[in-house]
Amino acid sequence: MAATGAPEDYHIQAEGMTVAVVYTRWNDKVVDLLLAGARDEARELGVKLEEYAVAGALELPVLAQACAKRYDAVVALGCVIRGETAHFTYVCEAVTNGLARVALDEETPVGNGVLTVEDEDQAYERAGGEDAKEDKGAEAVRAAAGAAAELRKVRALPVRG
């Protein structure tokens, strides 16, 4: 979600849901802030979180896919900071496309809390914590849990056909 235009607070019926959080070990200080925000939001929503760590962002989609088969929703957290090569672009595209594919293939919401930033300052501004402008860890949990709640309503309907 962008910093501007975010939805006003709305109630999500997420109590009792289980959500997997898959996160990277790269840029761990930033990711720790994202995790703290995710944990706080889950507690507020009554969601049970289970956490799984991977080395880097490229490993997130495969673990997210395994979790998507077993949880109401999945949240991916990480931080990719632009370097001096094109590697940044390849990693960001692969992760974003991979997570979207998981959500569609498994019909399970995947909250994308992977920061793709120019520098550490931008990362900290989005990671939550003291004086941060945004809390993308909390936002990713809220988005995934909200989508899972709506998906429950849809799945309760009869299939046309």
mmCIF file of C-alpha atoms in Angstrom:
data_model
loop_
_atom_site.group_PDB
_atom_site.id
_atom_site.type_symbol
_atom_site.label_atom_id
_atom_site.label_comp_id
_atom_site.label_asym_id
_atom_site.label_seq_id
_atom_site.Cartn_x
_atom_site.Cartn_y
_atom_site.Cartn_z
ATOM 1 C CA MET A 1 0.000 0.000 0.000
ATOM 2 C CA ALA A 2 1.152 3.489 -0.703
ATOM 3 C CA ALA A 3 1.612 6.048 2.033
ATOM 4 C CA THR A 4 -1.180 8.170 0.593
ATOM 5 C CA GLY A 5 -4.633 6.924 -0.274
ATOM 6 C CA ALA A 6 -4.549 4.105 2.260
ATOM 7 C CA PRO A 7 -7.992 2.904 3.355
ATOM 8 C CA GLU A 8 -9.406 4.285 6.551
ATOM 9 C CA ASP A 9 -9.546 1.834 9.429
ATOM 10 C CA TYR A 10 -12.053 -0.890 8.765
ATOM 11 C CA HIS A 11 -12.996 -3.956 10.733
ATOM 12 C CA ILE A 12 -11.703 -7.330 9.592
ATOM 13 C CA GLN A 13 -13.264 -10.577 10.813
ATOM 14 C CA ALA A 14 -9.939 -12.389 11.178
ATOM 15 C CA GLU A 15 -10.183 -13.871 14.661
ATOM 16 C CA GLY A 16 -8.881 -17.426 14.745
ATOM 17 C CA MET A 17 -7.126 -17.283 11.382
ATOM 18 C CA THR A 18 -3.663 -18.696 11.001
ATOM 19 C CA VAL A 19 -1.160 -16.705 8.981
ATOM 20 C CA ALA A 20 2.331 -17.777 7.982
ATOM 21 C CA VAL A 21 4.984 -15.087 7.945
ATOM 22 C CA VAL A 22 7.962 -15.887 5.767
ATOM 23 C CA TYR A 23 10.848 -13.490 6.120
ATOM 24 C CA THR A 24 14.417 -12.979 4.984
ATOM 25 C CA ARG A 25 17.584 -12.849 7.037
ATOM 26 C CA TRP A 26 19.138 -10.204 4.738
ATOM 27 C CA ASN A 27 18.928 -6.648 6.112
ATOM 28 C CA ASP A 28 17.889 -8.137 9.429
ATOM 29 C CA LYS A 29 17.574 -4.863 11.355
ATOM 30 C CA VAL A 30 14.956 -3.630 8.897
ATOM 31 C CA VAL A 31 13.236 -7.017 8.741
ATOM 32 C CA ASP A 32 13.101 -7.175 12.553
ATOM 33 C CA LEU A 33 11.053 -3.949 12.492
ATOM 34 C CA LEU A 34 8.744 -5.400 9.832
ATOM 35 C CA LEU A 35 8.287 -8.518 11.963
ATOM 36 C CA ALA A 36 7.461 -6.459 15.047
ATOM 37 C CA GLY A 37 4.764 -4.588 13.123
ATOM 38 C CA ALA A 38 3.384 -7.841 11.730
ATOM 39 C CA ARG A 39 3.229 -9.407 15.186
ATOM 40 C CA ASP A 40 1.484 -6.366 16.676
ATOM 41 C CA GLU A 41 -1.113 -6.242 13.896
ATOM 42 C CA ALA A 42 -1.776 -9.977 14.136
ATOM 43 C CA ARG A 43 -2.319 -9.676 17.874
ATOM 44 C CA GLU A 44 -4.747 -6.792 17.313
ATOM 45 C CA LEU A 45 -6.691 -8.803 14.711
ATOM 46 C CA GLY A 46 -6.753 -12.015 16.752
ATOM 47 C CA VAL A 47 -4.658 -13.839 14.165
ATOM 48 C CA LYS A 48 -2.195 -16.600 15.039
ATOM 49 C CA LEU A 49 1.178 -16.107 13.328
ATOM 50 C CA GLU A 50 3.721 -18.790 12.609
ATOM 51 C CA GLU A 51 7.096 -17.604 11.365
ATOM 52 C CA TYR A 52 9.571 -19.084 8.887
ATOM 53 C CA ALA A 53 12.944 -17.612 7.917
ATOM 54 C CA VAL A 54 14.812 -17.913 4.627
ATOM 55 C CA ALA A 55 18.190 -16.598 3.532
ATOM 56 C CA GLY A 56 17.116 -14.042 0.947
ATOM 57 C CA ALA A 57 14.230 -12.633 -1.016
ATOM 58 C CA LEU A 58 14.497 -15.115 -3.891
ATOM 59 C CA GLU A 59 13.639 -17.943 -1.486
ATOM 60 C CA LEU A 60 10.415 -16.299 -0.294
ATOM 61 C CA PRO A 61 8.036 -17.493 -3.057
ATOM 62 C CA VAL A 62 8.762 -21.207 -2.697
ATOM 63 C CA LEU A 63 8.265 -21.145 1.069
ATOM 64 C CA ALA A 64 5.193 -18.941 0.637
ATOM 65 C CA GLN A 65 3.747 -21.526 -1.743
ATOM 66 C CA ALA A 66 4.247 -24.363 0.743
ATOM 67 C CA CYS A 67 2.636 -22.253 3.474
ATOM 68 C CA ALA A 68 -0.250 -21.193 1.222
ATOM 69 C CA LYS A 69 -1.424 -24.817 1.172
ATOM 70 C CA ARG A 70 -1.638 -24.879 4.968
ATOM 71 C CA TYR A 71 -2.615 -21.397 6.225
ATOM 72 C CA ASP A 72 -5.462 -18.936 5.749
ATOM 73 C CA ALA A 73 -2.982 -16.387 4.428
ATOM 74 C CA VAL A 74 0.729 -15.798 3.986
ATOM 75 C CA VAL A 75 2.798 -12.669 4.560
ATOM 76 C CA ALA A 76 6.227 -12.213 3.001
ATOM 77 C CA LEU A 77 8.638 -9.776 4.650
ATOM 78 C CA GLY A 78 12.029 -8.659 3.463
ATOM 79 C CA CYS A 79 14.110 -5.755 2.288
ATOM 80 C CA VAL A 80 15.923 -5.424 -1.029
ATOM 81 C CA ILE A 81 18.140 -2.353 -1.286
ATOM 82 C CA ARG A 82 19.359 -1.158 -4.697
ATOM 83 C CA GLY A 83 23.031 -1.817 -5.312
ATOM 84 C CA GLU A 84 25.333 -0.974 -8.181
ATOM 85 C CA THR A 85 24.196 -3.738 -10.540
ATOM 86 C CA ALA A 86 21.008 -4.882 -12.258
ATOM 87 C CA HIS A 87 20.653 -7.639 -9.652
ATOM 88 C CA PHE A 88 18.215 -5.442 -7.703
ATOM 89 C CA THR A 89 15.791 -5.324 -10.622
ATOM 90 C CA TYR A 90 15.925 -9.079 -11.218
ATOM 91 C CA VAL A 91 15.392 -9.908 -7.559
ATOM 92 C CA CYS A 92 12.505 -7.460 -7.121
ATOM 93 C CA GLU A 93 10.722 -8.676 -10.247
ATOM 94 C CA ALA A 94 11.233 -12.350 -9.398
ATOM 95 C CA VAL A 95 9.949 -11.933 -5.849
ATOM 96 C CA THR A 96 6.938 -9.823 -6.814
ATOM 97 C CA ASN A 97 5.954 -12.130 -9.673
ATOM 98 C CA GLY A 98 6.587 -15.220 -7.564
ATOM 99 C CA LEU A 99 4.420 -14.043 -4.689
ATOM 100 C CA ALA A 100 1.615 -13.028 -7.063
ATOM 101 C CA ARG A 101 1.790 -16.437 -8.720
ATOM 102 C CA VAL A 102 1.579 -18.185 -5.342
ATOM 103 C CA ALA A 103 -1.533 -16.216 -4.411
ATOM 104 C CA LEU A 104 -3.240 -17.017 -7.702
ATOM 105 C CA ASP A 105 -2.117 -20.647 -8.009
ATOM 106 C CA GLU A 106 -3.020 -21.523 -4.426
ATOM 107 C CA GLU A 107 -6.027 -19.178 -4.094
ATOM 108 C CA THR A 108 -4.525 -17.958 -0.833
ATOM 109 C CA PRO A 109 -3.909 -14.294 -0.027
ATOM 110 C CA VAL A 110 -0.252 -13.309 0.103
ATOM 111 C CA GLY A 111 0.602 -10.004 1.742
ATOM 112 C CA ASN A 112 3.693 -8.539 0.120
ATOM 113 C CA GLY A 113 5.732 -6.771 2.771
ATOM 114 C CA VAL A 114 9.002 -6.955 0.852
ATOM 115 C CA LEU A 115 10.499 -3.486 0.734
ATOM 116 C CA THR A 116 12.206 -2.525 -2.527
ATOM 117 C CA VAL A 117 14.102 0.641 -1.762
ATOM 118 C CA GLU A 118 16.923 2.858 -2.932
ATOM 119 C CA ASP A 119 18.738 3.027 0.412
ATOM 120 C CA GLU A 120 18.569 2.161 4.108
ATOM 121 C CA ASP A 121 16.893 5.464 5.002
ATOM 122 C CA GLN A 122 13.932 4.602 2.753
ATOM 123 C CA ALA A 123 13.796 1.143 4.299
ATOM 124 C CA TYR A 124 13.584 2.479 7.836
ATOM 125 C CA GLU A 125 10.899 4.995 6.813
ATOM 126 C CA ARG A 126 8.704 2.083 5.674
ATOM 127 C CA ALA A 127 9.604 -0.575 8.236
ATOM 128 C CA GLY A 128 7.736 0.789 11.240
ATOM 129 C CA GLY A 129 9.380 1.624 14.502
ATOM 130 C CA GLU A 130 10.054 4.994 16.019
ATOM 131 C CA ASP A 131 9.459 7.975 13.697
ATOM 132 C CA ALA A 132 8.773 5.788 10.635
ATOM 133 C CA LYS A 133 6.250 7.065 8.095
ATOM 134 C CA GLU A 134 4.827 3.605 7.410
ATOM 135 C CA ASP A 135 4.643 0.115 8.884
ATOM 136 C CA LYS A 136 4.672 -2.267 5.935
ATOM 137 C CA GLY A 137 4.840 -5.335 8.193
ATOM 138 C CA ALA A 138 1.546 -4.416 9.831
ATOM 139 C CA GLU A 139 0.030 -3.385 6.490
ATOM 140 C CA ALA A 140 0.940 -6.721 4.891
ATOM 141 C CA VAL A 141 -0.738 -8.672 7.706
ATOM 142 C CA ARG A 142 -3.833 -6.471 7.541
ATOM 143 C CA ALA A 143 -4.067 -6.810 3.753
ATOM 144 C CA ALA A 144 -3.617 -10.596 3.787
ATOM 145 C CA ALA A 145 -6.025 -11.163 6.682
ATOM 146 C CA GLY A 146 -8.598 -8.845 5.098
ATOM 147 C CA ALA A 147 -8.411 -10.691 1.797
ATOM 148 C CA ALA A 148 -8.652 -14.044 3.601
ATOM 149 C CA ALA A 149 -11.782 -12.858 5.424
ATOM 150 C CA GLU A 150 -13.406 -11.831 2.141
ATOM 151 C CA LEU A 151 -12.310 -15.080 0.512
ATOM 152 C CA ARG A 152 -14.090 -16.998 3.267
ATOM 153 C CA LYS A 153 -17.324 -15.221 2.285
ATOM 154 C CA VAL A 154 -16.857 -16.118 -1.360
ATOM 155 C CA ARG A 155 -16.061 -19.755 -0.599
ATOM 156 C CA ALA A 156 -19.252 -20.027 1.436
ATOM 157 C CA LEU A 157 -21.268 -19.326 -1.729
ATOM 158 C CA PRO A 158 -22.384 -22.133 -4.029
ATOM 159 C CA VAL A 159 -20.287 -22.655 -7.151
ATOM 160 C CA ARG A 160 -22.087 -21.717 -10.350
ATOM 161 C CA GLY A 161 -21.970 -24.049 -13.142
#
